[in-house]
Amino acid sequence: MFNLANLIEVIKAIVYGIVEGITEWLPVSSTGHLILFKDIMPMKVSEDFWNMFLVVIQLGAILAVVVYFWQKIWPFNTKVKNKPFIRYDVMNLWVKIIVACIPAGIVGVLFDDWLEEHLQTSTVVAIMLILVGIAFIIVENKNNSLNKEPRVTNIRQLTFKDAIIIGLFQLIAGIFPGTSRSGATIIGGLLIGVERTVAAEFTFFLAIPVMAGASLFKLLEFGFHYLPIEIVLLLVGCVVAFLISLACIRFLMAYVKKHDFKIFGYYRIILGVIVLAYFFLKK
């Protein structure tokens, strides 16, 4: 039966979908925000269902990337008869994406439970929020002072060496929660001379196999047996995360054409201080 208590939980699911949709793609750490929101506005569900809920709203965010960049990532040509069926440039891009995801994939499969148990803390998240925020400011100040053209201005110019380096930065985010996967990979791209828009775009592409693989792994681990209200919460959170993610991706791709990432660095530092202060005072 759908009652007031269930309605409140649906509203919370909407809020979490919004938070996930925004913070998953902006380099500000979805983990840091979700830790705060979970403490301030917890859902009245079991811990297993909460973990499952996070996986499902993440799937909504991933689907947004696939839909938004479909023309750039679909490797087959089904519309133009005079062109080859296989888009070899896209296939080549996918090979680079897979190569870049191997380090994070290996660590995720072998150490996911241990990392969650030992490093998924508010202190670690807050420290990484601050450190990566400082890194953004330093890297962008350095790039602005050099005032030279990026080495890579098109995603097809990325080499396998570039992909591996960016993948190693993604690994840092996989180990230390609060780093922000998009934040780490964008910094990695900027450091090796990749243009901001290309770094952001490649970051979105990397998210597809990494997040989809992690989500599928969690889905198989948790199973599919839920109450009707739980199914409603999962669907609502997923749809909201998908819609917000679409808008957020569009915003970020337009923003980085004219601006640098320093604003996100300052925001991360402020949020990190807030997280530290909040949980310190709560003790």
GROMACS .gro file of N, CA, C and O in nm, residues 192-247:
model
  224
  192ILE      N    1   4.903   1.573  -1.949
  192ILE     CA    2   4.976   1.522  -2.066
  192ILE      C    3   4.941   1.598  -2.194
  192ILE      O    4   4.971   1.552  -2.304
  193GLY      N    5   4.877   1.714  -2.178
  193GLY     CA    6   4.855   1.801  -2.294
  193GLY      C    7   4.729   1.776  -2.372
  193GLY      O    8   4.721   1.808  -2.491
  194VAL      N    9   4.627   1.720  -2.308
  194VAL     CA   10   4.499   1.696  -2.374
  194VAL      C   11   4.407   1.817  -2.353
  194VAL      O   12   4.397   1.868  -2.241
  195GLU      N   13   4.343   1.862  -2.458
  195GLU     CA   14   4.251   1.975  -2.448
  195GLU      C   15   4.137   1.943  -2.351
  195GLU      O   16   4.097   1.827  -2.337
  196ARG      N   17   4.084   2.044  -2.284
  196ARG     CA   18   3.982   2.023  -2.181
  196ARG      C   19   3.861   1.948  -2.234
  196ARG      O   20   3.810   1.857  -2.169
  197THR      N   21   3.810   1.987  -2.351
  197THR     CA   22   3.690   1.920  -2.404
  197THR      C   23   3.718   1.774  -2.436
  197THR      O   24   3.634   1.687  -2.414
  198VAL      N   25   3.837   1.746  -2.488
  198VAL     CA   26   3.874   1.608  -2.521
  198VAL      C   27   3.891   1.527  -2.393
  198VAL      O   28   3.848   1.411  -2.385
  199ALA      N   29   3.954   1.586  -2.292
  199ALA     CA   30   3.972   1.518  -2.164
  199ALA      C   31   3.837   1.484  -2.101
  199ALA      O   32   3.817   1.373  -2.050
  200ALA      N   33   3.744   1.578  -2.107
  200ALA     CA   34   3.611   1.554  -2.050
  200ALA      C   35   3.537   1.446  -2.129
  200ALA      O   36   3.476   1.356  -2.071
  201GLU      N   37   3.546   1.452  -2.261
  201GLU     CA   38   3.477   1.354  -2.345
  201GLU      C   39   3.531   1.214  -2.322
  201GLU      O   40   3.455   1.119  -2.308
  202PHE      N   41   3.664   1.200  -2.320
  202PHE     CA   42   3.724   1.068  -2.298
  202PHE      C   43   3.689   1.016  -2.159
  202PHE      O   44   3.670   0.895  -2.140
  203THR      N   45   3.678   1.105  -2.063
  203THR     CA   46   3.637   1.067  -1.928
  203THR      C   47   3.498   1.005  -1.930
  203THR      O   48   3.473   0.903  -1.864
  204PHE      N   49   3.406   1.066  -2.004
  204PHE     CA   50   3.271   1.011  -2.015
  204PHE      C   51   3.274   0.872  -2.079
  204PHE      O   52   3.203   0.780  -2.035
  205PHE      N   53   3.355   0.855  -2.182
  205PHE     CA   54   3.363   0.726  -2.250
  205PHE      C   55   3.419   0.618  -2.158
  205PHE      O   56   3.373   0.504  -2.159
  206LEU      N   57   3.521   0.655  -2.079
  206LEU     CA   58   3.580   0.559  -1.985
  206LEU      C   59   3.477   0.511  -1.883
  206LEU      O   60   3.486   0.398  -1.833
  207ALA      N   61   3.382   0.595  -1.852
  207ALA     CA   62   3.283   0.560  -1.750
  207ALA      C   63   3.195   0.444  -1.794
  207ALA      O   64   3.146   0.369  -1.709
  208ILE      N   65   3.176   0.428  -1.923
  208ILE     CA   66   3.079   0.328  -1.971
  208ILE      C   67   3.121   0.187  -1.930
  208ILE      O   68   3.045   0.118  -1.860
  209PRO      N   69   3.239   0.137  -1.970
  209PRO     CA   70   3.274   0.000  -1.927
  209PRO      C   71   3.303  -0.013  -1.778
  209PRO      O   72   3.266  -0.114  -1.717
  210VAL      N   73   3.367   0.088  -1.719
  210VAL     CA   74   3.403   0.079  -1.577
  210VAL      C   75   3.278   0.077  -1.489
  210VAL      O   76   3.260  -0.013  -1.406
  211MET      N   77   3.190   0.175  -1.508
  211MET     CA   78   3.072   0.183  -1.423
  211MET      C   79   2.970   0.076  -1.456
  211MET      O   80   2.905   0.021  -1.366
  212ALA      N   81   2.957   0.042  -1.584
  212ALA     CA   82   2.863  -0.063  -1.623
  212ALA      C   83   2.909  -0.197  -1.568
  212ALA      O   84   2.828  -0.275  -1.516
  213GLY      N   85   3.040  -0.224  -1.576
  213GLY     CA   86   3.093  -0.349  -1.523
  213GLY      C   87   3.076  -0.359  -1.373
  213GLY      O   88   3.033  -0.463  -1.320
  214ALA      N   89   3.108  -0.249  -1.302
  214ALA     CA   90   3.094  -0.249  -1.156
  214ALA      C   91   2.947  -0.264  -1.116
  214ALA      O   92   2.915  -0.336  -1.021
  215SER      N   93   2.857  -0.198  -1.190
  215SER     CA   94   2.715  -0.206  -1.160
  215SER      C   95   2.661  -0.347  -1.183
  215SER      O   96   2.584  -0.400  -1.102
  216LEU      N   97   2.702  -0.409  -1.294
  216LEU     CA   98   2.657  -0.545  -1.323
  216LEU      C   99   2.706  -0.641  -1.216
  216LEU      O  100   2.632  -0.729  -1.170
  217PHE      N  101   2.830  -0.624  -1.172
  217PHE     CA  102   2.887  -0.708  -1.068
  217PHE      C  103   2.804  -0.696  -0.939
  217PHE      O  104   2.773  -0.796  -0.874
  218LYS      N  105   2.767  -0.573  -0.904
  218LYS     CA  106   2.687  -0.551  -0.783
  218LYS      C  107   2.547  -0.609  -0.799
  218LYS      O  108   2.491  -0.665  -0.704
  219LEU      N  109   2.488  -0.593  -0.919
  219LEU     CA  110   2.354  -0.646  -0.943
  219LEU      C  111   2.352  -0.798  -0.921
  219LEU      O  112   2.260  -0.852  -0.858
  220LEU      N  113   2.451  -0.866  -0.975
  220LEU     CA  114   2.458  -1.011  -0.959
  220LEU      C  115   2.483  -1.050  -0.813
  220LEU      O  116   2.434  -1.152  -0.766
  221GLU      N  117   2.557  -0.965  -0.743
  221GLU     CA  118   2.588  -0.993  -0.603
  221GLU      C  119   2.465  -0.976  -0.514
  221GLU      O  120   2.441  -1.058  -0.424
  222PHE      N  121   2.385  -0.871  -0.540
  222PHE     CA  122   2.271  -0.841  -0.452
  222PHE      C  123   2.145  -0.917  -0.490
  222PHE      O  124   2.057  -0.936  -0.407
  223GLY      N  125   2.131  -0.958  -0.617
  223GLY     CA  126   2.011  -1.029  -0.657
  223GLY      C  127   1.900  -0.934  -0.700
  223GLY      O  128   1.919  -0.813  -0.709
  224PHE      N  129   1.781  -0.991  -0.727
  224PHE     CA  130   1.673  -0.912  -0.787
  224PHE      C  131   1.539  -0.929  -0.715
  224PHE      O  132   1.433  -0.914  -0.776
  225HIS      N  133   1.542  -0.960  -0.589
  225HIS     CA  134   1.418  -0.984  -0.516
  225HIS      C  135   1.387  -0.863  -0.427
  225HIS      O  136   1.452  -0.841  -0.325
  226TYR      N  137   1.283  -0.785  -0.467
  226TYR     CA  138   1.251  -0.662  -0.395
  226TYR      C  139   1.101  -0.646  -0.378
  226TYR      O  140   1.021  -0.699  -0.457
  227LEU      N  141   1.064  -0.569  -0.276
  227LEU     CA  142   0.925  -0.535  -0.253
  227LEU      C  143   0.879  -0.434  -0.357
  227LEU      O  144   0.961  -0.365  -0.419
  228PRO      N  145   0.747  -0.419  -0.380
  228PRO     CA  146   0.697  -0.323  -0.478
  228PRO      C  147   0.747  -0.180  -0.456
  228PRO      O  148   0.786  -0.112  -0.551
  229ILE      N  149   0.748  -0.134  -0.331
  229ILE     CA  150   0.794   0.003  -0.304
  229ILE      C  151   0.943   0.015  -0.335
  229ILE      O  152   0.990   0.120  -0.381
  230GLU      N  153   1.020  -0.092  -0.312
  230GLU     CA  154   1.162  -0.088  -0.342
  230GLU      C  155   1.186  -0.078  -0.492
  230GLU      O  156   1.275  -0.006  -0.539
  231ILE      N  157   1.103  -0.148  -0.570
  231ILE     CA  158   1.114  -0.139  -0.716
  231ILE      C  159   1.082   0.003  -0.762
  231ILE      O  160   1.149   0.057  -0.851
  232VAL      N  161   0.981   0.064  -0.700
  232VAL     CA  162   0.946   0.203  -0.734
  232VAL      C  163   1.063   0.296  -0.705
  232VAL      O  164   1.098   0.383  -0.786
  233LEU      N  165   1.126   0.279  -0.589
  233LEU     CA  166   1.241   0.364  -0.552
  233LEU      C  167   1.354   0.348  -0.653
  233LEU      O  168   1.418   0.447  -0.692
  234LEU      N  169   1.381   0.226  -0.694
  234LEU     CA  170   1.490   0.200  -0.789
  234LEU      C  171   1.460   0.266  -0.924
  234LEU      O  172   1.548   0.330  -0.984
  235LEU      N  173   1.337   0.251  -0.971
  235LEU     CA  174   1.299   0.308  -1.101
  235LEU      C  175   1.302   0.460  -1.098
  235LEU      O  176   1.354   0.524  -1.191
  236VAL      N  177   1.249   0.518  -0.991
  236VAL     CA  178   1.246   0.664  -0.980
  236VAL      C  179   1.388   0.720  -0.975
  236VAL      O  180   1.422   0.815  -1.047
  237GLY      N  181   1.471   0.662  -0.889
  237GLY     CA  182   1.609   0.709  -0.878
  237GLY      C  183   1.684   0.697  -1.009
  237GLY      O  184   1.759   0.787  -1.049
  238CYS      N  185   1.665   0.585  -1.080
  238CYS     CA  186   1.734   0.561  -1.207
  238CYS      C  187   1.692   0.661  -1.314
  238CYS      O  188   1.776   0.719  -1.383
  239VAL      N  189   1.561   0.682  -1.328
  239VAL     CA  190   1.510   0.775  -1.430
  239VAL      C  191   1.555   0.918  -1.402
  239VAL      O  192   1.597   0.990  -1.494
  240VAL      N  193   1.546   0.960  -1.277
  240VAL     CA  194   1.588   1.096  -1.242
  240VAL      C  195   1.738   1.114  -1.268
  240VAL      O  196   1.781   1.216  -1.324
  241ALA      N  197   1.818   1.016  -1.227
  241ALA     CA  198   1.963   1.024  -1.251
  241ALA      C  199   1.992   1.033  -1.400
  241ALA      O  200   2.082   1.106  -1.442
  242PHE      N  201   1.919   0.958  -1.481
  242PHE     CA  202   1.937   0.962  -1.626
  242PHE      C  203   1.907   1.100  -1.683
  242PHE      O  204   1.988   1.157  -1.759
  243LEU      N  205   1.793   1.156  -1.647
  243LEU     CA  206   1.752   1.287  -1.701
  243LEU      C  207   1.846   1.399  -1.656
  243LEU      O  208   1.887   1.484  -1.736
  244ILE      N  209   1.882   1.399  -1.529
  244ILE     CA  210   1.972   1.502  -1.477
  244ILE      C  211   2.111   1.486  -1.538
  244ILE      O  212   2.179   1.585  -1.569
  245SER      N  213   2.154   1.363  -1.557
  245SER     CA  214   2.286   1.339  -1.617
  245SER      C  215   2.292   1.393  -1.759
  245SER      O  216   2.393   1.452  -1.800
  246LEU      N  217   2.186   1.374  -1.835
  246LEU     CA  218   2.183   1.428  -1.972
  246LEU      C  219   2.205   1.579  -1.971
  246LEU      O  220   2.286   1.632  -2.048
  247ALA      N  221   2.133   1.648  -1.883
  247ALA     CA  222   2.147   1.794  -1.874
  247ALA      C  223   2.285   1.833  -1.825
  247ALA      O  224   2.345   1.930  -1.875
   0.00000   0.00000   0.00000
